Short mmCIF file of C-alpha atoms and ligand atoms in Angstrom, two decimals:
data_model
loop_
_atom_site.label_atom_id
_atom_site.label_comp_id
_atom_site.label_asym_id
_atom_site.label_seq_id
_atom_site.Cartn_x
_atom_site.Cartn_y
_atom_site.Cartn_z
CA UNK A 1 56.56 109.86 109.46
CA UNK A 2 58.86 112.31 107.68
CA UNK A 3 56.67 115.20 108.82
CA UNK A 4 57.28 114.30 112.48
CA UNK A 5 61.05 114.03 111.92
CA UNK A 6 61.49 117.10 109.73
CA UNK A 7 59.48 120.30 109.82
CA UNK A 8 59.99 122.46 106.73
CA UNK A 9 60.26 126.19 107.41
CA UNK A 10 57.58 126.79 104.75
CA UNK A 11 55.26 124.64 106.97
CA UNK A 12 54.18 122.51 103.98
CA UNK A 13 53.87 118.78 104.72
CA UNK A 14 56.11 116.44 102.71
CA UNK A 15 53.33 115.39 100.32
CA UNK A 16 52.60 119.01 99.40
CA UNK A 17 56.22 119.93 98.69
CA UNK A 18 57.79 119.86 95.21
CA UNK A 19 59.64 116.65 94.36
CA UNK A 20 63.43 116.60 94.21
CA UNK A 21 63.67 120.07 95.70
CA UNK A 22 65.59 120.91 98.85
CA UNK A 23 63.60 122.45 101.71
CA UNK A 24 65.15 124.09 104.74
CA UNK A 25 63.75 123.16 108.15
CA UNK A 26 64.23 121.64 111.59
CA UNK A 27 65.09 118.04 112.44
CA UNK A 28 63.15 116.96 115.54
CA UNK A 29 63.58 114.20 118.10
CA UNK A 30 60.85 112.12 119.78
CA UNK A 31 60.19 114.91 122.31
CA UNK A 32 59.79 117.49 119.54
CA UNK A 33 63.10 119.19 120.39
CA UNK A 34 65.16 120.55 117.50
CA UNK A 35 68.28 118.46 116.81
CA UNK A 36 69.55 120.29 113.76
CA UNK A 37 68.64 122.95 111.23
CA UNK A 38 69.16 121.34 107.85
CA UNK A 39 67.59 120.45 104.52
CA UNK A 40 65.46 117.58 103.20
CA UNK A 41 64.20 116.51 99.77
CA UNK A 42 61.39 114.16 98.77
CA UNK A 43 61.41 112.10 95.57
CA UNK A 44 58.28 110.76 93.85
CA UNK A 45 58.29 107.27 92.34
CA UNK A 46 59.54 106.38 89.78
CA UNK A 47 61.95 109.33 89.71
CA UNK A 48 64.18 108.32 92.61
CA UNK A 49 67.27 106.16 93.13
CA UNK A 50 65.20 103.12 94.12
CA UNK A 51 62.22 103.94 91.90
CA UNK A 52 60.00 104.29 95.00
CA UNK A 53 58.86 107.30 97.05
CA UNK A 54 61.90 108.41 99.01
CA UNK A 55 63.11 111.19 101.25
CA UNK A 56 66.65 112.31 101.96
CA UNK A 57 67.74 114.41 104.90
CA UNK A 58 71.02 116.32 104.73
CA UNK A 59 72.00 117.06 108.34
CA UNK A 60 75.29 118.23 109.84
CA UNK A 61 77.91 115.52 110.02
CA UNK A 62 78.82 115.29 113.71
CA UNK A 63 78.26 111.83 115.10
CA UNK A 64 76.11 113.38 117.87
CA UNK A 65 73.64 114.85 115.36
CA UNK A 66 73.66 111.77 113.14
CA UNK A 67 73.15 109.34 116.05
CA UNK A 68 70.33 111.40 117.58
CA UNK A 69 68.65 111.78 114.17
CA UNK A 70 68.80 108.06 113.53
CA UNK A 71 67.36 107.33 116.98
CA UNK A 72 64.53 109.78 116.28
CA UNK A 73 63.87 108.26 112.85
CA UNK A 74 63.66 104.78 114.38
CA UNK A 75 61.34 106.12 117.10
CA UNK A 76 59.04 107.48 114.38
CA UNK A 77 58.91 104.10 112.65
CA UNK A 78 61.95 103.82 110.36
CA UNK A 79 64.38 100.91 110.40
CA UNK A 80 68.02 100.62 109.39
CA UNK A 81 68.60 99.58 105.77
CA UNK A 82 70.30 96.26 105.13
CA UNK A 83 73.63 96.19 103.31
CA UNK A 84 72.96 97.27 99.73
CA UNK A 85 69.20 97.54 100.31
CA UNK A 86 68.72 100.80 98.39
CA UNK A 87 70.59 99.44 95.40
CA UNK A 88 68.75 96.12 95.63
CA UNK A 89 65.43 97.94 95.50
CA UNK A 90 66.69 99.94 92.52
CA UNK A 91 67.54 96.64 90.81
CA UNK A 92 64.17 95.05 91.61
CA UNK A 93 62.41 98.14 90.27
CA UNK A 94 64.41 98.00 87.03
CA UNK A 95 66.38 101.20 87.69
CA UNK A 96 69.84 99.59 87.54
CA UNK A 97 71.23 96.40 85.99
CA UNK A 98 73.81 94.20 87.71
CA UNK A 99 76.71 95.66 85.70
CA UNK A 100 75.92 99.11 87.00
CA UNK A 101 75.35 97.85 90.53
CA UNK A 102 78.71 96.14 90.68
CA UNK A 103 80.25 99.32 89.27
CA UNK A 104 78.64 101.26 92.14
CA UNK A 105 80.26 98.90 94.65
CA UNK A 106 83.58 99.23 92.82
CA UNK A 107 83.31 103.01 92.98
CA UNK A 108 82.69 102.87 96.72
CA UNK A 109 85.77 100.68 97.20
CA UNK A 110 88.02 102.29 94.55
CA UNK A 111 91.67 102.37 95.53
CA UNK A 112 92.90 104.87 92.94
CA UNK A 113 91.65 107.50 90.54
CA UNK A 114 92.13 105.21 87.54
CA UNK A 115 90.15 102.34 89.06
CA UNK A 116 87.43 104.84 89.99
CA UNK A 117 87.35 105.98 86.37
CA UNK A 118 87.00 102.39 85.12
CA UNK A 119 84.08 101.86 87.54
CA UNK A 120 82.48 105.16 86.54
CA UNK A 121 82.59 104.14 82.89
CA UNK A 122 80.76 100.88 83.81
CA UNK A 123 78.28 102.86 85.84
CA UNK A 124 77.49 104.92 82.79
CA UNK A 125 76.43 101.67 81.15
CA UNK A 126 79.23 101.05 78.67
CA UNK A 127 79.47 97.32 79.44
CA UNK A 128 75.70 96.83 79.64
CA UNK A 129 75.32 98.50 76.24
CA UNK A 130 77.93 96.33 74.59
CA UNK A 131 76.50 93.12 76.10
CA UNK A 132 72.99 94.08 75.02
CA UNK A 133 74.17 94.64 71.42
CA UNK A 134 75.91 91.24 71.35
CA UNK A 135 72.89 89.47 72.79
CA UNK A 136 70.74 91.02 70.11
CA UNK A 137 73.03 89.76 67.34
CA UNK A 138 73.08 86.21 68.71
CA UNK A 139 69.33 86.23 69.32
CA UNK A 140 68.74 87.44 65.74
CA UNK A 141 70.81 84.51 64.41
CA UNK A 142 68.90 81.98 66.51
CA UNK A 143 65.52 83.52 65.64
CA UNK A 144 66.38 83.29 61.98
CA UNK A 145 67.14 79.59 62.41
CA UNK A 146 63.84 78.94 64.24
CA UNK A 147 61.87 80.98 61.69
CA UNK A 148 63.26 78.91 58.84
CA UNK A 149 62.33 75.67 60.68
CA UNK A 150 58.88 76.79 61.82
CA UNK A 151 57.64 78.52 58.71
CA UNK A 152 58.78 76.32 55.88
CA UNK A 153 56.09 77.65 53.54
CA UNK A 154 56.95 81.31 54.04
CA UNK A 155 59.35 83.26 51.92
CA UNK A 156 62.23 83.48 54.43
CA UNK A 157 65.90 83.83 53.46
CA UNK A 158 67.40 80.34 53.91
CA UNK A 159 69.55 79.83 57.01
CA UNK A 160 73.24 80.05 56.19
CA UNK A 161 75.31 78.07 58.71
CA UNK A 162 78.60 79.60 57.62
CA UNK A 163 77.27 83.13 57.95
CA UNK A 164 75.85 82.26 61.39
CA UNK A 165 79.25 80.86 62.41
CA UNK A 166 80.89 84.17 61.40
CA UNK A 167 78.43 86.16 63.52
CA UNK A 168 79.00 83.89 66.52
CA UNK A 169 82.78 84.08 66.13
CA UNK A 170 82.65 87.87 65.93
CA UNK A 171 80.59 87.96 69.12
CA UNK A 172 83.06 85.57 70.81
CA UNK A 173 85.92 87.86 69.75
CA UNK A 174 84.17 90.90 71.24
CA UNK A 175 83.61 89.02 74.52
CA UNK A 176 87.24 87.91 74.64
CA UNK A 177 88.26 91.54 74.23
CA UNK A 178 86.04 92.49 77.16
CA UNK A 179 87.63 89.68 79.18
CA UNK A 180 91.12 91.01 78.36
CA UNK A 181 89.91 94.39 79.62
CA UNK A 182 88.97 92.72 82.91
CA UNK A 183 92.52 91.38 83.30
CA UNK A 184 93.81 94.94 82.86
CA UNK A 185 91.25 96.36 85.24
CA UNK A 186 92.20 93.83 87.93
CA UNK A 187 95.78 95.09 87.76
CA UNK A 188 94.34 98.55 88.34
CA UNK A 189 92.19 97.47 91.26
CA UNK A 190 94.78 95.31 93.01
CA UNK A 191 97.67 97.66 92.19
CA UNK A 192 100.55 97.27 89.73
CA UNK A 193 102.91 94.82 91.47
CA UNK A 194 106.56 95.81 91.39
CA UNK A 195 109.36 93.75 92.98
CA UNK A 196 112.69 95.30 93.97
CA UNK A 197 115.39 92.64 93.85
CA UNK A 198 119.19 92.54 93.83
CA UNK A 199 122.22 91.46 95.80
CA UNK A 200 122.58 92.39 99.50
CA UNK A 201 123.49 95.99 100.29
CA UNK A 202 122.75 97.25 96.77
CA UNK A 203 120.32 99.75 98.30
CA UNK A 204 117.00 97.99 97.56
CA UNK A 205 115.38 99.05 100.82
CA UNK A 206 116.68 102.60 100.42
CA UNK A 207 115.14 102.79 96.93
CA UNK A 208 111.95 101.13 98.20
CA UNK A 209 111.64 103.78 100.94
CA UNK A 210 112.33 106.58 98.44
CA UNK A 211 109.48 105.31 96.22
CA UNK A 212 107.10 104.65 99.13
CA UNK A 213 107.78 108.17 100.43
CA UNK A 214 108.71 107.19 104.00
CA UNK A 215 111.12 105.01 105.96
CA UNK A 216 109.10 101.81 105.70
CA UNK A 217 111.90 99.20 105.46
CA UNK A 218 114.95 98.94 107.69
CA UNK A 219 118.18 100.15 106.08
CA UNK A 220 121.60 99.26 107.51
CA UNK A 221 125.09 98.83 106.15
CA UNK A 222 124.93 95.11 107.10
CA UNK A 223 124.49 92.82 104.12
CA UNK A 224 121.36 90.70 104.59
CA UNK A 225 119.24 93.24 106.47
CA UNK A 226 115.94 92.52 104.73
CA UNK A 227 114.62 88.98 105.21
CA UNK A 228 110.88 89.05 104.68
CA UNK A 229 109.15 90.61 101.73
CA UNK A 230 108.07 94.11 102.80
CA UNK A 231 105.10 95.60 100.94
CA UNK A 232 104.00 99.20 100.54
CA UNK A 233 101.64 100.99 98.18
CA UNK A 234 101.98 104.34 96.49
CA UNK A 235 100.08 106.20 93.80
CA UNK A 236 101.60 107.32 90.54
CA UNK A 237 99.68 109.07 87.74
CA UNK A 238 96.41 108.08 89.43
CA UNK A 239 97.27 104.37 89.60
CA UNK A 240 97.94 102.28 92.68
CA UNK A 241 101.33 100.54 92.83
CA UNK A 242 102.13 97.68 95.16
CA UNK A 243 105.85 97.63 95.80
CA UNK A 244 107.75 94.70 97.34
CA UNK A 245 111.18 95.02 98.92
CA UNK A 246 112.96 91.68 99.09
CA UNK A 247 115.90 89.89 100.68
CA UNK A 248 119.28 90.35 98.96
CA UNK A 249 120.32 87.45 96.72
CA UNK A 250 123.42 85.51 97.79
CA UNK A 251 124.36 82.08 99.18
CA UNK A 252 122.20 82.14 102.28
CA UNK A 253 123.90 82.13 105.67
CA UNK A 254 120.85 80.92 107.59
CA UNK A 255 117.57 79.12 107.03
CA UNK A 256 115.61 82.37 107.46
CA UNK A 257 117.74 84.04 104.81
CA UNK A 258 117.32 81.07 102.48
CA UNK A 259 113.54 81.31 102.81
CA UNK A 260 113.76 85.09 102.29
CA UNK A 261 115.69 84.63 99.02
CA UNK A 262 113.13 82.10 97.81
CA UNK A 263 110.43 84.70 98.53
CA UNK A 264 112.41 87.26 96.48
CA UNK A 265 112.21 84.91 93.52
CA UNK A 266 108.47 84.38 94.05
CA UNK A 267 107.91 88.15 94.22
CA UNK A 268 109.79 88.62 90.91
CA UNK A 269 107.65 85.88 89.35
CA UNK A 270 104.36 87.44 90.43
CA UNK A 271 105.22 91.04 89.58
CA UNK A 272 104.08 93.15 86.66
CA UNK A 273 107.51 94.79 86.71
CA UNK A 274 110.88 94.12 88.37
CA UNK A 275 113.53 96.64 89.41
CA UNK A 276 116.92 94.94 89.75
CA UNK A 277 119.23 97.08 91.88
CA UNK A 278 123.03 97.05 91.46
CA UNK A 279 125.57 98.77 93.69
CA UNK A 280 127.34 101.18 91.33
CA UNK A 281 130.25 101.54 93.74
CA UNK A 282 131.05 97.81 93.65
CA UNK A 283 132.16 95.65 90.72
CA UNK A 284 129.75 93.16 89.14
CA UNK A 285 129.49 90.02 91.30
CA UNK A 286 128.05 86.54 91.01
CA UNK A 287 125.19 87.61 93.26
CA UNK A 288 124.27 90.32 90.75
CA UNK A 289 124.12 87.67 88.03
CA UNK A 290 122.02 85.38 90.22
CA UNK A 291 119.55 88.18 90.99
CA UNK A 292 119.22 89.10 87.30
CA UNK A 293 118.61 85.45 86.40
CA UNK A 294 115.65 85.29 88.82
CA UNK A 295 113.45 87.48 86.63
CA UNK A 296 111.15 85.51 84.32
CA UNK A 297 111.45 86.34 80.60
CA UNK A 298 107.87 87.56 80.35
CA UNK A 299 108.11 90.20 83.12
CA UNK A 300 109.12 93.78 82.17
CA UNK A 301 112.33 94.69 83.98
CA UNK A 302 114.81 97.48 84.45
CA UNK A 303 118.25 97.77 86.02
CA UNK A 304 119.02 100.47 88.57
CA UNK A 305 122.68 101.26 89.07
CA UNK A 306 122.48 102.79 92.53
CA UNK A 307 124.82 104.96 94.63
CA UNK A 308 125.59 107.39 91.81
CA UNK A 309 126.85 109.78 94.52
CA UNK A 310 129.86 107.47 94.99
CA UNK A 311 132.63 106.64 92.53
CA UNK A 312 131.23 104.33 89.87
CA UNK A 313 132.86 101.02 89.01
CA UNK A 314 129.78 99.40 87.45
CA UNK A 315 128.95 100.34 83.87
CA UNK A 316 125.66 100.52 82.05
CA UNK A 317 127.19 98.16 79.47
CA UNK A 318 127.56 95.48 82.17
CA UNK A 319 123.89 95.82 83.06
CA UNK A 320 122.92 95.52 79.39
CA UNK A 321 125.08 92.40 79.08
CA UNK A 322 122.94 90.89 81.85
CA UNK A 323 119.86 91.31 79.66
CA UNK A 324 118.56 94.74 80.72
CA UNK A 325 117.45 97.01 77.88
CA UNK A 326 116.37 99.68 80.33
CA UNK A 327 119.02 100.97 82.73
CA UNK A 328 118.84 103.90 85.17
CA UNK A 329 121.67 105.40 87.18
CA UNK A 330 120.58 107.11 90.38
CA UNK A 331 121.19 107.64 94.06
CA UNK A 332 118.44 106.22 96.23
CA UNK A 333 119.99 107.71 99.34
CA UNK A 334 120.19 111.23 97.92
CA UNK A 335 116.91 110.73 96.01
CA UNK A 336 118.49 112.02 92.80
CA UNK A 337 117.89 110.69 89.29
CA UNK A 338 114.60 109.00 90.26
CA UNK A 339 112.33 110.58 87.66
CA UNK A 340 113.27 108.40 84.63
CA UNK A 341 112.56 105.37 86.86
CA UNK A 342 109.15 106.84 87.77
CA UNK A 343 108.43 107.36 84.06
CA UNK A 344 109.28 103.73 83.41
CA UNK A 345 106.94 102.66 86.24
CA UNK A 346 104.14 104.79 84.76
CA UNK A 347 104.59 103.00 81.44
CA UNK A 348 103.47 99.80 83.23
CA UNK A 349 100.05 101.24 84.11
CA UNK A 350 97.51 99.28 82.06
CA UNK A 351 95.58 101.07 79.37
CA UNK A 352 92.18 101.97 80.78
CA UNK A 353 90.66 103.49 77.71
CA UNK A 354 87.68 101.66 76.26
CA UNK A 355 85.16 99.45 77.99
CA UNK A 356 86.59 97.81 81.10
CA UNK A 357 84.83 95.04 83.01
CA UNK A 358 85.76 95.29 86.67
CA UNK A 359 83.83 92.42 88.26
CA UNK A 360 85.28 88.88 88.51
CA UNK A 361 81.72 87.51 88.38
CA UNK A 362 81.07 89.21 85.06
CA UNK A 363 84.48 88.16 83.76
CA UNK A 364 83.79 84.47 84.48
CA UNK A 365 80.48 84.75 82.61
CA UNK A 366 82.16 86.51 79.68
CA UNK A 367 84.64 83.64 79.45
CA UNK A 368 81.92 80.97 79.63
CA UNK A 369 79.92 82.79 77.01
CA UNK A 370 82.86 83.27 74.62
CA UNK A 371 83.81 79.58 74.93
CA UNK A 372 80.24 78.45 74.29
CA UNK A 373 80.02 80.72 71.22
CA UNK A 374 83.26 79.31 69.81
CA UNK A 375 81.87 75.76 70.24
CA UNK A 376 78.60 76.78 68.66
CA UNK A 377 80.35 78.43 65.69
CA UNK A 378 82.49 75.33 65.29
CA UNK A 379 79.40 73.08 65.24
CA UNK A 380 77.74 75.34 62.66
CA UNK A 381 80.84 75.36 60.45
CA UNK A 382 81.35 71.63 60.59
CA UNK A 383 77.72 70.98 59.76
CA UNK A 384 77.10 69.10 63.02
CA UNK A 385 73.52 68.58 64.20
CA UNK A 386 71.48 71.73 64.81
CA UNK A 387 71.20 70.69 68.47
CA UNK A 388 74.91 71.13 69.05
CA UNK A 389 74.91 74.57 67.48
CA UNK A 390 71.77 75.70 69.29
CA UNK A 391 72.50 74.44 72.78
CA UNK A 392 75.91 76.15 72.96
CA UNK A 393 74.58 79.41 71.54
CA UNK A 394 71.75 79.36 74.10
CA UNK A 395 74.21 78.62 76.90
CA UNK A 396 76.17 81.69 75.78
CA UNK A 397 73.02 83.81 75.76
CA UNK A 398 72.08 82.67 79.23
CA UNK A 399 75.57 83.56 80.57
CA UNK A 400 75.28 87.01 78.98
CA UNK A 401 71.86 87.51 80.54
CA UNK A 402 73.33 86.79 83.96
CA UNK A 403 75.93 89.52 83.49
CA UNK A 404 73.35 92.28 83.36
CA UNK A 405 70.84 90.46 85.59
CA UNK A 406 68.16 90.14 82.91
CA UNK A 407 68.28 86.48 83.77
CA UNK A 408 67.99 86.78 87.51
CA UNK A 409 69.61 84.53 90.03
CA UNK A 410 68.59 85.35 93.60
CA UNK A 411 71.80 83.98 95.15
CA UNK A 412 74.00 86.03 92.89
CA UNK A 413 72.01 89.18 93.52
CA UNK A 414 72.25 88.71 97.32
CA UNK A 415 76.00 88.08 97.02
CA UNK A 416 76.45 91.30 95.11
CA UNK A 417 74.38 93.44 97.45
CA UNK A 418 76.16 92.07 100.49
CA UNK A 419 79.36 93.69 99.18
CA UNK A 420 77.90 97.11 99.82
CA UNK A 421 78.41 98.98 103.01
CA UNK A 422 75.24 99.32 105.07
CA UNK A 423 72.51 101.25 103.30
CA UNK A 424 73.52 102.22 99.78
N1 GTP B 501 126.18 106.41 99.23
C1 GTP B 501 125.04 105.76 99.09
N2 GTP B 501 124.69 104.80 99.94
C2 GTP B 501 123.54 104.15 99.75
C3 GTP B 501 122.66 104.45 98.69
N3 GTP B 501 121.60 103.62 98.76
C4 GTP B 501 121.80 102.84 99.85
N4 GTP B 501 122.96 103.13 100.44
C5 GTP B 501 123.54 102.54 101.64
O1 GTP B 501 123.80 101.18 101.38
C6 GTP B 501 123.61 100.41 102.57
C7 GTP B 501 122.59 99.29 102.28
O2 GTP B 501 121.35 99.85 101.97
P1 GTP B 501 119.99 99.02 102.01
O3 GTP B 501 118.95 99.86 101.42
O4 GTP B 501 119.76 98.48 103.37
O5 GTP B 501 120.40 97.84 101.04
P2 GTP B 501 119.57 96.51 100.67
O6 GTP B 501 119.83 96.24 99.23
O7 GTP B 501 118.16 96.65 101.09
O8 GTP B 501 120.32 95.43 101.53
P3 GTP B 501 119.77 94.03 102.14
O9 GTP B 501 118.45 94.27 102.78
O10 GTP B 501 120.81 93.66 103.10
O11 GTP B 501 119.69 93.07 101.00
C8 GTP B 501 123.08 101.38 103.62
O12 GTP B 501 124.18 101.78 104.42
C9 GTP B 501 122.58 102.55 102.81
O13 GTP B 501 122.62 103.78 103.49
C10 GTP B 501 123.05 105.51 97.80
O14 GTP B 501 122.36 105.86 96.84
N5 GTP B 501 124.23 106.10 98.04
MG1 MG B 502 117.03 95.63 102.40
#
């Protein structure tokens, strides 16, 4: 079929051409007319993406050429691939495990350079390798136990429950570390959430616009301009940030404003960092205190004393007295003094070094497996029946097998492949 669609200039048919080598030639339609002059490569199984015989055609990118080529290919007997079909075939032929497949999907849908890097590290097999090593350790412990039971006459080192418990606890610790990496990677994927809060007219929306890089939120000199939470994303040091501008905090003058202020509090509670804006040209007010009190203890926060272009009546000391260790003085309107604030925001980017699990499916299995290993270690330590120790350890092994797909589950595999865009 390929020979009808693509005629190589060297006139060799596809089967006679070298594998994985690009050949120049003409792409033909059903009537034998030339649609494009381009290149094509053939791959011999098992040395291809799917592990099967494959061909790739690299034509010019205009939709006219692509559409006509696809029509011709279908005429000659091809069909459109289903979502994720190439990757599914690669999985079925043992070319990729599920960790790598999910990493491929994550790469396709990456929202920032850092999340792409986390996915690329998974694609290179870092998670699969670590899981395989842990499985081996657990399996070795279980095999030792079975060997001692089955071959009582042989000269086998006696099974040491306490030593086994140590091994299982170490494995659980390693899995918990991987799980913590997932929590960091989800911040990367979803964006670092930052809430801008403060009293009305402090300049929250002006600062929000300065960070977003365009006039996204309405700015007026009326107090109470922003009602809803306004969201915008921007990229800093390769990481995606999700910024929320919120309604100014005061005694609400209407129901809509009251709801808006409640949403400000929610945004501060859900954020990975809060910027509390103060109007440097106005003295400290009760509304400033109320806004500062909205930030949960556990959330990193900074104070911005805004309007530094005007005469200042609000001191850094006052901001510190409200519980802010980090204070910046700047002018959002003039866009001056922003860089220390940007440095502070960059410090909130999660650490992406090391092995990072990016898939929620894998994370849930890591958690199940770590919990089961802790139970198993506990049973071994307390000298409970062998059944208790074995069944939890085996449950952990089975969860680990599902992470890489060594223990296959057709539903899960279909779910994963359906995340792909058509084809790949
Ligand atoms: N001089 C000066 N004016 C500023 C600065 N930042 C904001 N303003 C002005 O302050 C007024 C309020 O700004 P907004 O950004 O709408 O304030 P806000 O905190 O979002 O106010 P609400 O949405 O009402 O809660 C506007 O007139 C802005 O132009 C600044 O750095 N310097
Ligand atoms: Mg506003």
